[in-house]
Amino acid sequence: MREIVQRGLWFDEFEEGVRYLHRPGRTVTEADNVLFTTLTMNPQPLHLDAAWSATTEFGRPLVNSLFTLSTLVGQSVAQLTLGTLVANLGFGEVVFPRPVFVGDTLYGESTVVSKRWSSSRPGQGVLVLAHVARNQHGDEVATASRTMLVWGREAGERALGAGGAADSGEAAG
């Protein structure tokens, strides 16, 4: 029996200008917002105090923007970097053009902006993605650029073990 292990893409498989749509979406709950905000020790009443938030221009609590960013990046992992990422190198400009509220559903997408083989780390490549989160209405609620180091197929299979890492139907090796 052939076995297929879920994984992200090897560096070699990414193409500049390709946009990946991450599905399913994720509907944000009040528990998500309160738990994330309190776990990260953020006392901002705009995320935690419904009565106070009702007096703001938004009229209700906002979802913590770092929850939005974390969800956006997390949505990309299974499709793009699961088991193929070496390291997250950093984020470029992060923007939150519209607020996110409890009950909104977040949909992520990632576009390959650039890629190059690493000059100092053989078998690994530097990848830059543009991440976008949209709500259920298609409005952009977050954007970010992300730079990461990703294994090339040959080096990654050698380093991580060939145990059936291919999801294309071919045995890894």
PDB file of C-alpha atoms in Angstrom:
ATOM      1  CA  MET A   1       0.000   0.000   0.000  1.00  0.00           C
ATOM      2  CA  ARG A   2       1.322   3.431  -0.933  1.00  0.00           C
ATOM      3  CA  GLU A   3       1.360   6.011   1.874  1.00  0.00           C
ATOM      4  CA  ILE A   4       0.999   9.764   1.518  1.00  0.00           C
ATOM      5  CA  VAL A   5       1.979  12.118   4.329  1.00  0.00           C
ATOM      6  CA  GLN A   6       0.497  15.614   4.387  1.00  0.00           C
ATOM      7  CA  ARG A   7       3.125  18.307   3.948  1.00  0.00           C
ATOM      8  CA  GLY A   8       3.642  21.827   2.711  1.00  0.00           C
ATOM      9  CA  LEU A   9       5.449  22.676  -0.498  1.00  0.00           C
ATOM     10  CA  TRP A  10       9.169  22.269  -1.052  1.00  0.00           C
ATOM     11  CA  PHE A  11      10.949  25.461  -2.074  1.00  0.00           C
ATOM     12  CA  ASP A  12      11.217  24.081  -5.622  1.00  0.00           C
ATOM     13  CA  GLU A  13       7.408  23.882  -5.889  1.00  0.00           C
ATOM     14  CA  PHE A  14       6.687  27.545  -5.152  1.00  0.00           C
ATOM     15  CA  GLU A  15       6.169  29.845  -8.161  1.00  0.00           C
ATOM     16  CA  GLU A  16       6.336  33.631  -8.103  1.00  0.00           C
ATOM     17  CA  GLY A  17       2.972  35.265  -8.723  1.00  0.00           C
ATOM     18  CA  VAL A  18       0.902  32.254  -7.662  1.00  0.00           C
ATOM     19  CA  ARG A  19      -1.859  32.924  -5.130  1.00  0.00           C
ATOM     20  CA  TYR A  20      -2.919  30.193  -2.721  1.00  0.00           C
ATOM     21  CA  LEU A  21      -6.404  30.402  -1.187  1.00  0.00           C
ATOM     22  CA  HIS A  22      -6.530  28.907   2.311  1.00  0.00           C
ATOM     23  CA  ARG A  23      -9.797  27.192   3.113  1.00  0.00           C
ATOM     24  CA  PRO A  24     -11.835  26.581   5.168  1.00  0.00           C
ATOM     25  CA  GLY A  25     -12.342  29.965   6.750  1.00  0.00           C
ATOM     26  CA  ARG A  26     -12.324  30.518  10.509  1.00  0.00           C
ATOM     27  CA  THR A  27     -15.238  32.170  12.292  1.00  0.00           C
ATOM     28  CA  VAL A  28     -13.992  34.156  15.293  1.00  0.00           C
ATOM     29  CA  THR A  29     -15.738  33.583  18.618  1.00  0.00           C
ATOM     30  CA  GLU A  30     -15.830  35.684  21.763  1.00  0.00           C
ATOM     31  CA  ALA A  31     -13.918  32.913  23.536  1.00  0.00           C
ATOM     32  CA  ASP A  32     -11.131  33.157  20.903  1.00  0.00           C
ATOM     33  CA  ASN A  33     -10.786  36.884  21.444  1.00  0.00           C
ATOM     34  CA  VAL A  34     -10.888  36.809  25.252  1.00  0.00           C
ATOM     35  CA  LEU A  35      -8.559  33.812  25.546  1.00  0.00           C
ATOM     36  CA  PHE A  36      -5.980  35.149  23.085  1.00  0.00           C
ATOM     37  CA  THR A  37      -6.062  38.620  24.630  1.00  0.00           C
ATOM     38  CA  THR A  38      -5.672  37.370  28.194  1.00  0.00           C
ATOM     39  CA  LEU A  39      -3.065  34.704  27.322  1.00  0.00           C
ATOM     40  CA  THR A  40      -0.912  37.431  25.779  1.00  0.00           C
ATOM     41  CA  MET A  41      -1.424  39.676  28.849  1.00  0.00           C
ATOM     42  CA  ASN A  42      -3.075  42.468  26.887  1.00  0.00           C
ATOM     43  CA  PRO A  43      -5.387  44.452  29.222  1.00  0.00           C
ATOM     44  CA  GLN A  44      -6.832  46.626  26.412  1.00  0.00           C
ATOM     45  CA  PRO A  45     -10.528  47.174  27.254  1.00  0.00           C
ATOM     46  CA  LEU A  46     -11.292  47.515  23.534  1.00  0.00           C
ATOM     47  CA  HIS A  47     -10.951  43.692  23.379  1.00  0.00           C
ATOM     48  CA  LEU A  48     -12.331  42.730  26.803  1.00  0.00           C
ATOM     49  CA  ASP A  49     -14.901  45.229  28.065  1.00  0.00           C
ATOM     50  CA  ALA A  50     -18.160  45.173  26.093  1.00  0.00           C
ATOM     51  CA  ALA A  51     -19.729  48.036  28.081  1.00  0.00           C
ATOM     52  CA  TRP A  52     -16.720  50.307  27.572  1.00  0.00           C
ATOM     53  CA  SER A  53     -16.354  49.272  23.918  1.00  0.00           C
ATOM     54  CA  ALA A  54     -19.981  50.236  23.319  1.00  0.00           C
ATOM     55  CA  THR A  55     -18.954  53.868  23.954  1.00  0.00           C
ATOM     56  CA  THR A  56     -16.290  53.807  21.199  1.00  0.00           C
ATOM     57  CA  GLU A  57     -16.738  54.532  17.513  1.00  0.00           C
ATOM     58  CA  PHE A  58     -16.918  50.762  16.908  1.00  0.00           C
ATOM     59  CA  GLY A  59     -19.822  50.206  19.324  1.00  0.00           C
ATOM     60  CA  ARG A  60     -18.556  46.780  20.395  1.00  0.00           C
ATOM     61  CA  PRO A  61     -15.304  44.977  21.200  1.00  0.00           C
ATOM     62  CA  LEU A  62     -12.719  44.543  18.470  1.00  0.00           C
ATOM     63  CA  VAL A  63     -10.985  41.227  17.920  1.00  0.00           C
ATOM     64  CA  ASN A  64      -7.332  41.461  18.944  1.00  0.00           C
ATOM     65  CA  SER A  65      -5.395  42.302  15.766  1.00  0.00           C
ATOM     66  CA  LEU A  66      -2.602  39.886  16.656  1.00  0.00           C
ATOM     67  CA  PHE A  67      -5.174  37.080  16.787  1.00  0.00           C
ATOM     68  CA  THR A  68      -6.156  38.097  13.259  1.00  0.00           C
ATOM     69  CA  LEU A  69      -2.512  38.019  12.107  1.00  0.00           C
ATOM     70  CA  SER A  70      -1.840  34.698  13.840  1.00  0.00           C
ATOM     71  CA  THR A  71      -4.933  33.139  12.281  1.00  0.00           C
ATOM     72  CA  LEU A  72      -3.943  34.392   8.824  1.00  0.00           C
ATOM     73  CA  VAL A  73      -0.458  32.889   9.077  1.00  0.00           C
ATOM     74  CA  GLY A  74      -1.824  29.709  10.656  1.00  0.00           C
ATOM     75  CA  GLN A  75      -4.272  29.202   7.795  1.00  0.00           C
ATOM     76  CA  SER A  76      -1.343  29.038   5.370  1.00  0.00           C
ATOM     77  CA  VAL A  77       0.676  26.375   7.195  1.00  0.00           C
ATOM     78  CA  ALA A  78      -1.043  23.133   6.132  1.00  0.00           C
ATOM     79  CA  GLN A  79      -1.091  24.154   2.475  1.00  0.00           C
ATOM     80  CA  LEU A  80       2.332  25.798   2.210  1.00  0.00           C
ATOM     81  CA  THR A  81       4.894  25.093   4.934  1.00  0.00           C
ATOM     82  CA  LEU A  82       3.843  22.096   7.044  1.00  0.00           C
ATOM     83  CA  GLY A  83       7.039  20.107   7.545  1.00  0.00           C
ATOM     84  CA  THR A  84       8.968  22.053   4.895  1.00  0.00           C
ATOM     85  CA  LEU A  85       9.672  25.258   6.814  1.00  0.00           C
ATOM     86  CA  VAL A  86      13.171  25.705   8.236  1.00  0.00           C
ATOM     87  CA  ALA A  87      12.513  29.023   9.975  1.00  0.00           C
ATOM     88  CA  ASN A  88      10.284  32.070   9.944  1.00  0.00           C
ATOM     89  CA  LEU A  89      12.705  34.946   9.244  1.00  0.00           C
ATOM     90  CA  GLY A  90      10.385  37.883   9.848  1.00  0.00           C
ATOM     91  CA  PHE A  91       7.446  40.003   8.864  1.00  0.00           C
ATOM     92  CA  GLY A  92       7.434  43.128   6.729  1.00  0.00           C
ATOM     93  CA  GLU A  93       4.680  45.691   6.814  1.00  0.00           C
ATOM     94  CA  VAL A  94       1.614  44.500   8.710  1.00  0.00           C
ATOM     95  CA  VAL A  95      -1.602  46.472   8.171  1.00  0.00           C
ATOM     96  CA  PHE A  96      -5.130  46.117   9.566  1.00  0.00           C
ATOM     97  CA  PRO A  97      -7.313  48.166   7.170  1.00  0.00           C
ATOM     98  CA  ARG A  98     -10.658  47.162   8.735  1.00  0.00           C
ATOM     99  CA  PRO A  99     -11.661  45.922  12.174  1.00  0.00           C
ATOM    100  CA  VAL A 100     -12.583  42.314  12.909  1.00  0.00           C
ATOM    101  CA  PHE A 101     -15.527  41.578  15.193  1.00  0.00           C
ATOM    102  CA  VAL A 102     -16.734  38.452  16.964  1.00  0.00           C
ATOM    103  CA  GLY A 103     -18.760  36.478  14.410  1.00  0.00           C
ATOM    104  CA  ASP A 104     -16.631  37.500  11.417  1.00  0.00           C
ATOM    105  CA  THR A 105     -15.171  34.694   9.331  1.00  0.00           C
ATOM    106  CA  LEU A 106     -11.548  35.048   8.233  1.00  0.00           C
ATOM    107  CA  TYR A 107     -10.334  33.713   4.887  1.00  0.00           C
ATOM    108  CA  GLY A 108      -6.622  33.738   4.137  1.00  0.00           C
ATOM    109  CA  GLU A 109      -4.648  33.878   0.924  1.00  0.00           C
ATOM    110  CA  SER A 110      -0.940  33.997   0.192  1.00  0.00           C
ATOM    111  CA  THR A 111       0.882  35.120  -2.941  1.00  0.00           C
ATOM    112  CA  VAL A 112       4.489  34.262  -3.691  1.00  0.00           C
ATOM    113  CA  VAL A 113       6.265  37.626  -4.081  1.00  0.00           C
ATOM    114  CA  SER A 114       9.810  36.354  -4.543  1.00  0.00           C
ATOM    115  CA  LYS A 115      12.048  33.365  -4.043  1.00  0.00           C
ATOM    116  CA  ARG A 116      15.764  32.704  -4.224  1.00  0.00           C
ATOM    117  CA  TRP A 117      18.074  29.923  -3.168  1.00  0.00           C
ATOM    118  CA  SER A 118      20.012  30.759  -0.019  1.00  0.00           C
ATOM    119  CA  SER A 119      23.654  31.619  -0.628  1.00  0.00           C
ATOM    120  CA  SER A 120      24.677  30.511   2.870  1.00  0.00           C
ATOM    121  CA  ARG A 121      22.384  27.508   3.489  1.00  0.00           C
ATOM    122  CA  PRO A 122      22.660  24.882   0.730  1.00  0.00           C
ATOM    123  CA  GLY A 123      19.400  23.131  -0.083  1.00  0.00           C
ATOM    124  CA  GLN A 124      17.278  25.885   1.422  1.00  0.00           C
ATOM    125  CA  GLY A 125      15.575  28.880  -0.153  1.00  0.00           C
ATOM    126  CA  VAL A 126      14.352  32.284   0.979  1.00  0.00           C
ATOM    127  CA  LEU A 127      10.691  32.822   0.200  1.00  0.00           C
ATOM    128  CA  VAL A 128       8.665  36.040   0.547  1.00  0.00           C
ATOM    129  CA  LEU A 129       4.880  35.761   0.742  1.00  0.00           C
ATOM    130  CA  ALA A 130       2.205  38.451   0.765  1.00  0.00           C
ATOM    131  CA  HIS A 131      -0.548  37.309   3.148  1.00  0.00           C
ATOM    132  CA  VAL A 132      -4.074  38.761   2.990  1.00  0.00           C
ATOM    133  CA  ALA A 133      -7.014  38.076   5.324  1.00  0.00           C
ATOM    134  CA  ARG A 134     -10.535  38.876   4.170  1.00  0.00           C
ATOM    135  CA  ASN A 135     -13.782  38.757   6.092  1.00  0.00           C
ATOM    136  CA  GLN A 136     -16.969  37.037   4.945  1.00  0.00           C
ATOM    137  CA  HIS A 137     -17.815  40.085   2.810  1.00  0.00           C
ATOM    138  CA  GLY A 138     -14.485  39.942   0.944  1.00  0.00           C
ATOM    139  CA  ASP A 139     -13.118  43.044   2.725  1.00  0.00           C
ATOM    140  CA  GLU A 140      -9.400  43.049   3.508  1.00  0.00           C
ATOM    141  CA  VAL A 141      -8.921  43.021   7.278  1.00  0.00           C
ATOM    142  CA  ALA A 142      -5.175  42.253   7.440  1.00  0.00           C
ATOM    143  CA  THR A 143      -2.147  42.211   5.166  1.00  0.00           C
ATOM    144  CA  ALA A 144       1.434  41.235   5.911  1.00  0.00           C
ATOM    145  CA  SER A 145       4.586  40.250   4.113  1.00  0.00           C
ATOM    146  CA  ARG A 146       6.453  37.280   5.524  1.00  0.00           C
ATOM    147  CA  THR A 147       9.962  36.065   4.799  1.00  0.00           C
ATOM    148  CA  MET A 148      10.896  32.479   5.565  1.00  0.00           C
ATOM    149  CA  LEU A 149      13.496  29.822   4.920  1.00  0.00           C
ATOM    150  CA  VAL A 150      12.108  26.676   3.252  1.00  0.00           C
ATOM    151  CA  TRP A 151      13.701  23.330   2.444  1.00  0.00           C
ATOM    152  CA  GLY A 152      14.339  22.382  -1.171  1.00  0.00           C
ATOM    153  CA  ARG A 153      12.966  18.939  -2.023  1.00  0.00           C
ATOM    154  CA  GLU A 154      16.220  17.001  -2.270  1.00  0.00           C
ATOM    155  CA  ALA A 155      17.853  18.446   0.842  1.00  0.00           C
ATOM    156  CA  GLY A 156      14.588  18.400   2.783  1.00  0.00           C
ATOM    157  CA  GLU A 157      13.893  14.755   2.073  1.00  0.00           C
ATOM    158  CA  ARG A 158      17.463  13.903   3.088  1.00  0.00           C
ATOM    159  CA  ALA A 159      17.352  16.007   6.268  1.00  0.00           C
ATOM    160  CA  LEU A 160      13.823  15.170   7.353  1.00  0.00           C
ATOM    161  CA  GLY A 161      13.736  11.526   6.267  1.00  0.00           C
ATOM    162  CA  ALA A 162      12.201  10.236   3.085  1.00  0.00           C
ATOM    163  CA  GLY A 163       9.385   8.301   4.828  1.00  0.00           C
ATOM    164  CA  GLY A 164       6.705   9.043   2.218  1.00  0.00           C
ATOM    165  CA  ALA A 165       6.749  12.839   2.458  1.00  0.00           C
ATOM    166  CA  ALA A 166       5.371  13.352  -1.055  1.00  0.00           C
ATOM    167  CA  ASP A 167       1.695  14.229  -1.388  1.00  0.00           C
ATOM    168  CA  SER A 168       1.737  14.162  -5.176  1.00  0.00           C
ATOM    169  CA  GLY A 169       1.327  10.398  -5.324  1.00  0.00           C
ATOM    170  CA  GLU A 170       5.038   9.771  -5.857  1.00  0.00           C
ATOM    171  CA  ALA A 171       7.108   8.055  -3.226  1.00  0.00           C
ATOM    172  CA  ALA A 172       9.640  10.371  -1.628  1.00  0.00           C
ATOM    173  CA  GLY A 173      13.242   9.470  -2.067  1.00  0.00           C
TER     174      GLY A 173
END
